[in-house]
PDB file of C-alpha atoms in Angstrom:
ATOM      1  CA  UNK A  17      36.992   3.807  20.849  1.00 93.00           C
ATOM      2  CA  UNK A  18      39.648   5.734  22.278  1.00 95.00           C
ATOM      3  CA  UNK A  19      40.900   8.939  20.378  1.00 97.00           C
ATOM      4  CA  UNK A  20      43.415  11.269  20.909  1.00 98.00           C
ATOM      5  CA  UNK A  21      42.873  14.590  18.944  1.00 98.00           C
ATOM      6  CA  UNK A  22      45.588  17.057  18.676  1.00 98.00           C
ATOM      7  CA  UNK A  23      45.644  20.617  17.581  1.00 98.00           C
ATOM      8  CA  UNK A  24      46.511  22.136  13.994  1.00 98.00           C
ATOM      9  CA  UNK A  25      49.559  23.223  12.699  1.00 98.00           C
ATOM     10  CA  UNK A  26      51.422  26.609  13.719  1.00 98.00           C
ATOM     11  CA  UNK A  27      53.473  28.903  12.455  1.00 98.00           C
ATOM     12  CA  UNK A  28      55.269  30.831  15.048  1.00 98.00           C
ATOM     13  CA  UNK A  29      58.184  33.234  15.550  1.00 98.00           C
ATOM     14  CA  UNK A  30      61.146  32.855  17.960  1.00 98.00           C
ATOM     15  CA  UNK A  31      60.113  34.428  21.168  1.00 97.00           C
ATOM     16  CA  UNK A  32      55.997  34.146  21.076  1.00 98.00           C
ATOM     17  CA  UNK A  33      54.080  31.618  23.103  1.00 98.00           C
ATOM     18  CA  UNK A  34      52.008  28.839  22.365  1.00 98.00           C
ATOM     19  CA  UNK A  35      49.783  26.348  23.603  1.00 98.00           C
ATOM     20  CA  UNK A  36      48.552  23.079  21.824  1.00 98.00           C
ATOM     21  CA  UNK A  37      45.969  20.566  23.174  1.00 98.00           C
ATOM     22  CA  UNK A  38      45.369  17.249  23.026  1.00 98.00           C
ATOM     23  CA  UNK A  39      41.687  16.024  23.529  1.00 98.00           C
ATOM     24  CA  UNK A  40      40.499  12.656  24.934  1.00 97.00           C
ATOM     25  CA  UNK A  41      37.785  10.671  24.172  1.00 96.00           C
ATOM     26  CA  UNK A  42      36.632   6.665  24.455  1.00 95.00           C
ATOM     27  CA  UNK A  43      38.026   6.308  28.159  1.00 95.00           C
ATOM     28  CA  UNK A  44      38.498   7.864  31.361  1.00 95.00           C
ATOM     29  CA  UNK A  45      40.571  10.805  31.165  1.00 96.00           C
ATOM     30  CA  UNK A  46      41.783  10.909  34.282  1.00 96.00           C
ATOM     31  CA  UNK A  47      42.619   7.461  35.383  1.00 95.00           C
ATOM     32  CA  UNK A  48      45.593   7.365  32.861  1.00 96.00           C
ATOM     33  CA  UNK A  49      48.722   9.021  32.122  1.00 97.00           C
ATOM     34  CA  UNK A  50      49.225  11.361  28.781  1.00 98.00           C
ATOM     35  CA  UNK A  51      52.631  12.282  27.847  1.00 98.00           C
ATOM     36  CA  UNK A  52      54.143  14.080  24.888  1.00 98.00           C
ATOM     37  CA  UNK A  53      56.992  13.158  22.636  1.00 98.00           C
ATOM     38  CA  UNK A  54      59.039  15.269  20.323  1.00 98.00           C
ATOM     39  CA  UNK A  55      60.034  14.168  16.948  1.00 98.00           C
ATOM     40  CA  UNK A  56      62.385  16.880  15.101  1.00 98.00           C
ATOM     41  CA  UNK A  57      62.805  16.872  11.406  1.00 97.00           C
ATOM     42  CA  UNK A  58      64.214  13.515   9.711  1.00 96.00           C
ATOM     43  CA  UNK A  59      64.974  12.701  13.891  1.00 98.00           C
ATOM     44  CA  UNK A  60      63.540  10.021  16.661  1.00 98.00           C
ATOM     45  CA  UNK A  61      61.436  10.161  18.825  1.00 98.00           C
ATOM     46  CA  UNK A  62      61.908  11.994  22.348  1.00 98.00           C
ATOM     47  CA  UNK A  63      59.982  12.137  25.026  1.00 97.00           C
ATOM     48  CA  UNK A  64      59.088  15.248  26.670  1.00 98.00           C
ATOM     49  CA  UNK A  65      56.909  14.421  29.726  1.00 97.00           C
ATOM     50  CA  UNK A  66      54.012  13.296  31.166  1.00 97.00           C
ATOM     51  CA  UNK A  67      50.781  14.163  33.478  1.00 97.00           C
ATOM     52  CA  UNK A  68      48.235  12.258  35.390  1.00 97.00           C
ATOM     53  CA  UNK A  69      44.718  14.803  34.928  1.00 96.00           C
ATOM     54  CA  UNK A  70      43.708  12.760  38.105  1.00 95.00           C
ATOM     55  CA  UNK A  71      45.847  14.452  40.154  1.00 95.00           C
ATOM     56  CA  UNK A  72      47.955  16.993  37.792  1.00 95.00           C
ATOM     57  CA  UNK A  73      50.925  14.376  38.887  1.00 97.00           C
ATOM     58  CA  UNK A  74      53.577  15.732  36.234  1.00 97.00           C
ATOM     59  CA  UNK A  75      57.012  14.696  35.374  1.00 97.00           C
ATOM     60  CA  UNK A  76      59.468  15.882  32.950  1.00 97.00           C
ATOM     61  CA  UNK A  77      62.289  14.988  30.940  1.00 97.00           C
ATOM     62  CA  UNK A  78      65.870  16.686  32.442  1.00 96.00           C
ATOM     63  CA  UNK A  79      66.003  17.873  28.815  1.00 96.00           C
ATOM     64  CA  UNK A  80      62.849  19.679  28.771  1.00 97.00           C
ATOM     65  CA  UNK A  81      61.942  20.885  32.326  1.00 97.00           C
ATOM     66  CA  UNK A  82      61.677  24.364  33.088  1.00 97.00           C
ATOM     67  CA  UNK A  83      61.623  24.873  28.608  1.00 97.00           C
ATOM     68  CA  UNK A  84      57.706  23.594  28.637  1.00 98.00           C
ATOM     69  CA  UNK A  85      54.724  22.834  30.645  1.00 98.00           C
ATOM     70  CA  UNK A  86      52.572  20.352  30.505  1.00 98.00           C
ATOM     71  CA  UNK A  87      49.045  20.572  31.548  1.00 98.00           C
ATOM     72  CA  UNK A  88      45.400  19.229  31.581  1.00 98.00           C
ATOM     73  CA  UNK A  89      41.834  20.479  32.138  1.00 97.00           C
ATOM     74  CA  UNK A  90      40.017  17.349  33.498  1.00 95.00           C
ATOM     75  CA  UNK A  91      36.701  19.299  32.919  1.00 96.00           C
ATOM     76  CA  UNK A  92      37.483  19.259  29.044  1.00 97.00           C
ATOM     77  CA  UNK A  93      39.419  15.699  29.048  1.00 97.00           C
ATOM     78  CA  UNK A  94      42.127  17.876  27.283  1.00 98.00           C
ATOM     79  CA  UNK A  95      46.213  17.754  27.816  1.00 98.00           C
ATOM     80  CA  UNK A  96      48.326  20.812  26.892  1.00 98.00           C
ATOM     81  CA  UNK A  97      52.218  21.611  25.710  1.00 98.00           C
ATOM     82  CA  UNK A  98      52.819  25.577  26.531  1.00 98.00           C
ATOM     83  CA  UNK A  99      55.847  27.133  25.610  1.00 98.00           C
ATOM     84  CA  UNK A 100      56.416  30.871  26.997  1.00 98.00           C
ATOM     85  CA  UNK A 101      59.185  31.892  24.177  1.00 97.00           C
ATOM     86  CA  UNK A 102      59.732  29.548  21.533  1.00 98.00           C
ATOM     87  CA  UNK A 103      63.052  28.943  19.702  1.00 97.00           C
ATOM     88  CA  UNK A 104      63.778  28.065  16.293  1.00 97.00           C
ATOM     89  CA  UNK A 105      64.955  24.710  17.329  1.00 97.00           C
ATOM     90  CA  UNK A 106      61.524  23.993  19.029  1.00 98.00           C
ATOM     91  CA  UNK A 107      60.287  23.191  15.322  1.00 98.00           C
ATOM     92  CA  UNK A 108      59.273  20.006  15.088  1.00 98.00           C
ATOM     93  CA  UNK A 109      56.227  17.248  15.282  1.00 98.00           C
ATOM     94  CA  UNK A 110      54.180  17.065  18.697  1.00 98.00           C
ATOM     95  CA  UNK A 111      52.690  13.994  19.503  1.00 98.00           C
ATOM     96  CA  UNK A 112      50.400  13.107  22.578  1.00 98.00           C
ATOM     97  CA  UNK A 113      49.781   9.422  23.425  1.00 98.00           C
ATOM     98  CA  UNK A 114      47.900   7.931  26.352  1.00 97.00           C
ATOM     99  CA  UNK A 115      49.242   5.061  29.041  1.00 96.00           C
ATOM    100  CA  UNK A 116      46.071   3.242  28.729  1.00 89.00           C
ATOM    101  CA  UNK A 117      45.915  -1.073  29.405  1.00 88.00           C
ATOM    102  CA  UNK A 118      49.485  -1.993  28.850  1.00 90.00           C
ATOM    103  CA  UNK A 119      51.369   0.797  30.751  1.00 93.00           C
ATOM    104  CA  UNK A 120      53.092   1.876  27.411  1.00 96.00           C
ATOM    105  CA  UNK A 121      51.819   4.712  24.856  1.00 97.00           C
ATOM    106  CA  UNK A 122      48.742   2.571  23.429  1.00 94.00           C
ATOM    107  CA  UNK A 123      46.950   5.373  21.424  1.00 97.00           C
ATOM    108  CA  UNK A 124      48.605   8.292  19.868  1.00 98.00           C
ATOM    109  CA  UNK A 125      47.613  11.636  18.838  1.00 98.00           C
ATOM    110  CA  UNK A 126      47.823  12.441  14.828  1.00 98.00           C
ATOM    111  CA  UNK A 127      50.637  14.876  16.054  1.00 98.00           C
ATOM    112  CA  UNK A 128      51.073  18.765  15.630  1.00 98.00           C
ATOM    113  CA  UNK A 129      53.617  20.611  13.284  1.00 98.00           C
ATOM    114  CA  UNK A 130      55.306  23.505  15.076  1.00 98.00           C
ATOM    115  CA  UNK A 131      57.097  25.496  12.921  1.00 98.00           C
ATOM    116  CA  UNK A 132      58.837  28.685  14.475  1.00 98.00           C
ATOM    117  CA  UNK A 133      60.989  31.255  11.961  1.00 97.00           C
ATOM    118  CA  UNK A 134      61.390  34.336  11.857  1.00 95.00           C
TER     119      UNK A 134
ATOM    120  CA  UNK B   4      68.285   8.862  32.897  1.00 95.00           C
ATOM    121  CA  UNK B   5      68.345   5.191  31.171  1.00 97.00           C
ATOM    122  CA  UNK B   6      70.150   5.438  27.690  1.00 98.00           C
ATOM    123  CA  UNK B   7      68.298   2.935  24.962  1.00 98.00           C
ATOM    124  CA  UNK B   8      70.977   2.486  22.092  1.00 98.00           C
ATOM    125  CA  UNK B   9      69.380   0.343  19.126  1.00 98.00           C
ATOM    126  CA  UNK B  10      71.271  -1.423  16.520  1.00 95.00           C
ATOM    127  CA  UNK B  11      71.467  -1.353  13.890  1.00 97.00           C
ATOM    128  CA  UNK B  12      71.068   1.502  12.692  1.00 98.00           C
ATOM    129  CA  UNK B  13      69.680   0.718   9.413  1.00 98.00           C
ATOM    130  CA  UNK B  14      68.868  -2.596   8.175  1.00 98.00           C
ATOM    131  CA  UNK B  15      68.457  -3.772   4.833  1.00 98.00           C
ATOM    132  CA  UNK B  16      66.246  -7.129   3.936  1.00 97.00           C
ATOM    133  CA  UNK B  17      63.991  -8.294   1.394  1.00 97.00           C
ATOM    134  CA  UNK B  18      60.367  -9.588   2.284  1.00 97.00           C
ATOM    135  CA  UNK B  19      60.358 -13.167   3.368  1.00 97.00           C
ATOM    136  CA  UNK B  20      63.368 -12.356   5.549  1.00 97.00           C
ATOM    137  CA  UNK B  21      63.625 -12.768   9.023  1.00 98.00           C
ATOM    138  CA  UNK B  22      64.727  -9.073  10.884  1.00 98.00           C
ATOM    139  CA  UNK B  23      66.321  -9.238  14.323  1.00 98.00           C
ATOM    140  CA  UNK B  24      66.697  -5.624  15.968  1.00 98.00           C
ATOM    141  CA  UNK B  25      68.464  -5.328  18.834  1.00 98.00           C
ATOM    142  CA  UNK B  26      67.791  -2.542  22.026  1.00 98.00           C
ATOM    143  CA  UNK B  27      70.283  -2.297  24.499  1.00 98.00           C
ATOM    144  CA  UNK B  28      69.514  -0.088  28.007  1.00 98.00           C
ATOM    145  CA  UNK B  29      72.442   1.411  30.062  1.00 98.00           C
ATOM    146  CA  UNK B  30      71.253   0.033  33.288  1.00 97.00           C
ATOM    147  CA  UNK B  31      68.687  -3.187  34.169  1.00 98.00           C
ATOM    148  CA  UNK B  32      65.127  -1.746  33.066  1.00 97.00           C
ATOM    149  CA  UNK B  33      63.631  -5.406  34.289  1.00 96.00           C
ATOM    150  CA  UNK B  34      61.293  -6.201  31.321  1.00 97.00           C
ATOM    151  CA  UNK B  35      59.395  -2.420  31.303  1.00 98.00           C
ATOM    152  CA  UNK B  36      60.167  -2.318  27.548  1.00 98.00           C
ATOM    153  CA  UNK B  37      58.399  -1.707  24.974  1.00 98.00           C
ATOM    154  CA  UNK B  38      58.592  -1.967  20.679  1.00 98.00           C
ATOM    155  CA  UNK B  39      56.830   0.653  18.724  1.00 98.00           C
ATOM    156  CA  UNK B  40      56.341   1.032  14.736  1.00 98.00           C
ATOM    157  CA  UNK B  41      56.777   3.868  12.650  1.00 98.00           C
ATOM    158  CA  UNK B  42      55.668   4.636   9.325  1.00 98.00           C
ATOM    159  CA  UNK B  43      56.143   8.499   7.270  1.00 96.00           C
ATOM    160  CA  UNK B  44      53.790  10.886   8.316  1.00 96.00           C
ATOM    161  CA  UNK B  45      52.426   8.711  10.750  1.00 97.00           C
ATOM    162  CA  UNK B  46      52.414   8.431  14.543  1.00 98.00           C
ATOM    163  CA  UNK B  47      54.065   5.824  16.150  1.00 98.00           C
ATOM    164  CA  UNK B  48      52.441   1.999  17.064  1.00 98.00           C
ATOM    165  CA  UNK B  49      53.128   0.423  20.027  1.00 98.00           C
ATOM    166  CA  UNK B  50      54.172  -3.027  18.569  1.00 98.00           C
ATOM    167  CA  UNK B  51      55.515  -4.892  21.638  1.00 98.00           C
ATOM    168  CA  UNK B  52      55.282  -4.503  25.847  1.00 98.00           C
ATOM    169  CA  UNK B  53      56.857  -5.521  28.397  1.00 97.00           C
ATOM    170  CA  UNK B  54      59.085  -6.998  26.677  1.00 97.00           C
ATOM    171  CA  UNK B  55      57.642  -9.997  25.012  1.00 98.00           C
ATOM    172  CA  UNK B  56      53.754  -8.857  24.825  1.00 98.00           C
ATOM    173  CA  UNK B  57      52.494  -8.232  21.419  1.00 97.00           C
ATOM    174  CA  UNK B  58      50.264  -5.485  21.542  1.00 97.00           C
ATOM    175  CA  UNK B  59      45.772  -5.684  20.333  1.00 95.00           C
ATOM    176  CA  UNK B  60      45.782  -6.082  16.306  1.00 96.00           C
ATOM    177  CA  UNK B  61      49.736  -7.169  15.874  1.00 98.00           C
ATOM    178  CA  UNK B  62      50.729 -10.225  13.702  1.00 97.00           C
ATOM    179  CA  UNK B  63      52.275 -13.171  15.437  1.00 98.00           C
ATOM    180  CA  UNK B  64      55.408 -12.881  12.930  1.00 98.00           C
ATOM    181  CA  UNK B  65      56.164 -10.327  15.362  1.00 98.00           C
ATOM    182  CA  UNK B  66      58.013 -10.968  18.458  1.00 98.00           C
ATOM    183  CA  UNK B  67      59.910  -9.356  21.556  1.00 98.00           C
ATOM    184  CA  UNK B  68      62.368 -10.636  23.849  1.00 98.00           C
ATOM    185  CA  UNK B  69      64.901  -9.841  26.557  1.00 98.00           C
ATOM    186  CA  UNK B  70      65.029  -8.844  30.247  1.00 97.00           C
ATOM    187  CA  UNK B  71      67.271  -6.867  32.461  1.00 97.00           C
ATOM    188  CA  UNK B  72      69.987  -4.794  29.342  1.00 98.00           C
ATOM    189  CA  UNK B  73      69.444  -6.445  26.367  1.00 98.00           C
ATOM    190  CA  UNK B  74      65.865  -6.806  23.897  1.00 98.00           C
ATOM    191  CA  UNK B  75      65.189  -8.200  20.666  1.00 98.00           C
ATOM    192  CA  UNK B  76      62.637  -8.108  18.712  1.00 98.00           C
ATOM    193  CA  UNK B  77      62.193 -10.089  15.557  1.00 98.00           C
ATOM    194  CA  UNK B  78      60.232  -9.932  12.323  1.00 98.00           C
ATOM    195  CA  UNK B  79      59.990 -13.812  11.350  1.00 97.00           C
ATOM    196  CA  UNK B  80      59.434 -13.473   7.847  1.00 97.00           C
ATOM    197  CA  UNK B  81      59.366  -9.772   6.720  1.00 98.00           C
ATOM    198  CA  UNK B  82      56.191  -8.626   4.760  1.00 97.00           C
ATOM    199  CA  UNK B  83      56.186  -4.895   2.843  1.00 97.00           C
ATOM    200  CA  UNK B  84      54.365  -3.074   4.769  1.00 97.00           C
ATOM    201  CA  UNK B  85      56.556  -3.898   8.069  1.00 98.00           C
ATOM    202  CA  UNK B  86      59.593  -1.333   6.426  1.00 97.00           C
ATOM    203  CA  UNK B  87      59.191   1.248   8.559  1.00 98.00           C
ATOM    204  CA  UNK B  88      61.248   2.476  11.670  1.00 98.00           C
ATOM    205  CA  UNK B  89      61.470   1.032  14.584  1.00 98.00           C
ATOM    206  CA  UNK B  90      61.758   1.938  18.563  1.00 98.00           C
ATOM    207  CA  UNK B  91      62.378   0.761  21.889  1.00 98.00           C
ATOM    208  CA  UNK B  92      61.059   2.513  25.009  1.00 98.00           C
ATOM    209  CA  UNK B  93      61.518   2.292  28.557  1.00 98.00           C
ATOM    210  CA  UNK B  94      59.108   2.647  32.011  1.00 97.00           C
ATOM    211  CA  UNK B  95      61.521   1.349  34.374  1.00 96.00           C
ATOM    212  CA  UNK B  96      62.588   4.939  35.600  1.00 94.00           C
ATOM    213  CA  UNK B  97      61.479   8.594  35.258  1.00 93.00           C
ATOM    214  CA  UNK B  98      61.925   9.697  32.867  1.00 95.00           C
ATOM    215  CA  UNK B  99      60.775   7.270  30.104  1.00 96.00           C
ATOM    216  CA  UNK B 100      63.111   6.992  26.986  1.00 97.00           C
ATOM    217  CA  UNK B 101      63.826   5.847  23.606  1.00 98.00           C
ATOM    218  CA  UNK B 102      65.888   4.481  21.949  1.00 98.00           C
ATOM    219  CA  UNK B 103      67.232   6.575  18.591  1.00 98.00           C
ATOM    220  CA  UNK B 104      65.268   4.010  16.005  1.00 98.00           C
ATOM    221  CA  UNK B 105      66.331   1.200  13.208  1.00 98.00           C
ATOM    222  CA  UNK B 106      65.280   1.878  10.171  1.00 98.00           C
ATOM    223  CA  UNK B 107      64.286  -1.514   8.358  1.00 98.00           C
ATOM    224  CA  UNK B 108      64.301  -0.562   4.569  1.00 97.00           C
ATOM    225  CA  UNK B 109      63.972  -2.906   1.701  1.00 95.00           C
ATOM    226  CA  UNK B 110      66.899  -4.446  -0.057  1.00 92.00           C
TER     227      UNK B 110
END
């Protein structure tokens, strides 16, 4: 069974860093693509990027490259989201999902609430 | 960057009732779309790919259809547990998109 298994929760403030992770299991983690999708408050769904562990192949979203990096540790069959100084306005859900047999996001994450305040 | 926009915004039915949502892209994305389900405080579904595919585990009453600008996907007779919100996504260029949701709430 495939499972994606995100992170908890974090509380952050504007300016700190953070890294969440997304761990694979129930297929091989490096013959398919994991991406990662925003969803702010009451909003849609965005998506941020994506990475093949394979081969590290990465690509971003004009909206969000050079404001995050994605990431993966093939040794671990684990994805990462880093953000060097977080903003208020980076609060929101995290999802991971996984390209898997259909070339779409067929498993999901259960997501990870970033909250930064101050 | 391909621009999804989904209409209608909100749409309000009663169970039994057929739904048709509509996902229009802002250039030809072939048929790399795809039609995901979304419940509160749960992560999206994928519904629908490539257009016209229903995904493992989805109910025939749903269906997708389209190529090139314009997708549909239909609900043929609505049950309760299919109110939820709804989105289209793209694969046909980097980077992936979606569309900004319909939320399908009961009349």
């Amino acid at each position: 069974e495939v499972q994606l298994v995100q992170s908890g929760a974090e509380v952050k403030k504007p300016g700190e860093s953070l890294k969440i992770s997304c761990k694979g299991s129930g297929y091989s983690f490096t013959s398919y693509w994991i991406g990662w999708v925003r969803q702010m408050p009451g909003k849609g769904l965005e998506w941020m990027g994506i990475i093949y562990p394979g081969d590290s192949d990465t690509r971003y979203s004009p909206s969000f490259q050079g404001q995050v990096t994605i990431s993966a540790d093939k040794s671990i069959s684990t994805a990462y989201l880093q953000w060097s100084s977080l903003k208020a306005s980076d609060t929101a859900m995290y999802y991971c999902a996984v390209v898997a047999t259909t070339y779409y996001f067929d498993y999901w994450g259960q997501g990870t609430l970033v909250t930064v305040s101050s | 960057e391909i621009v999804l926009t989904q209409s209608p915004a909100t749409l309000s039915l009663s169970p039994g009732e057929r739904a048709t949502l509509s996902c229009r892209a802002s250039q030809s994305v072939s048929s790399y779309l795809a039609w995901y389900q979304q419940k509160p405080g749960q992560a999206p579904r994928l519904l629908i790919y490539d257009a016209s595919n229903r995904a493992t585990g989805i109910p025939a009453r749903f269906s997708g259809s389209g190529s090139g600008t314009d997708f549909t996907l239909t609900i043929s007779s609505l049950e309760p547990e299919d109110f939820a919100v709804y989105y289209c996504q793209q694969r046909s260029n980097w980077p992936w998109t979606f569309g900004q949701g319909t939320r399908l709430e009961i009349k």
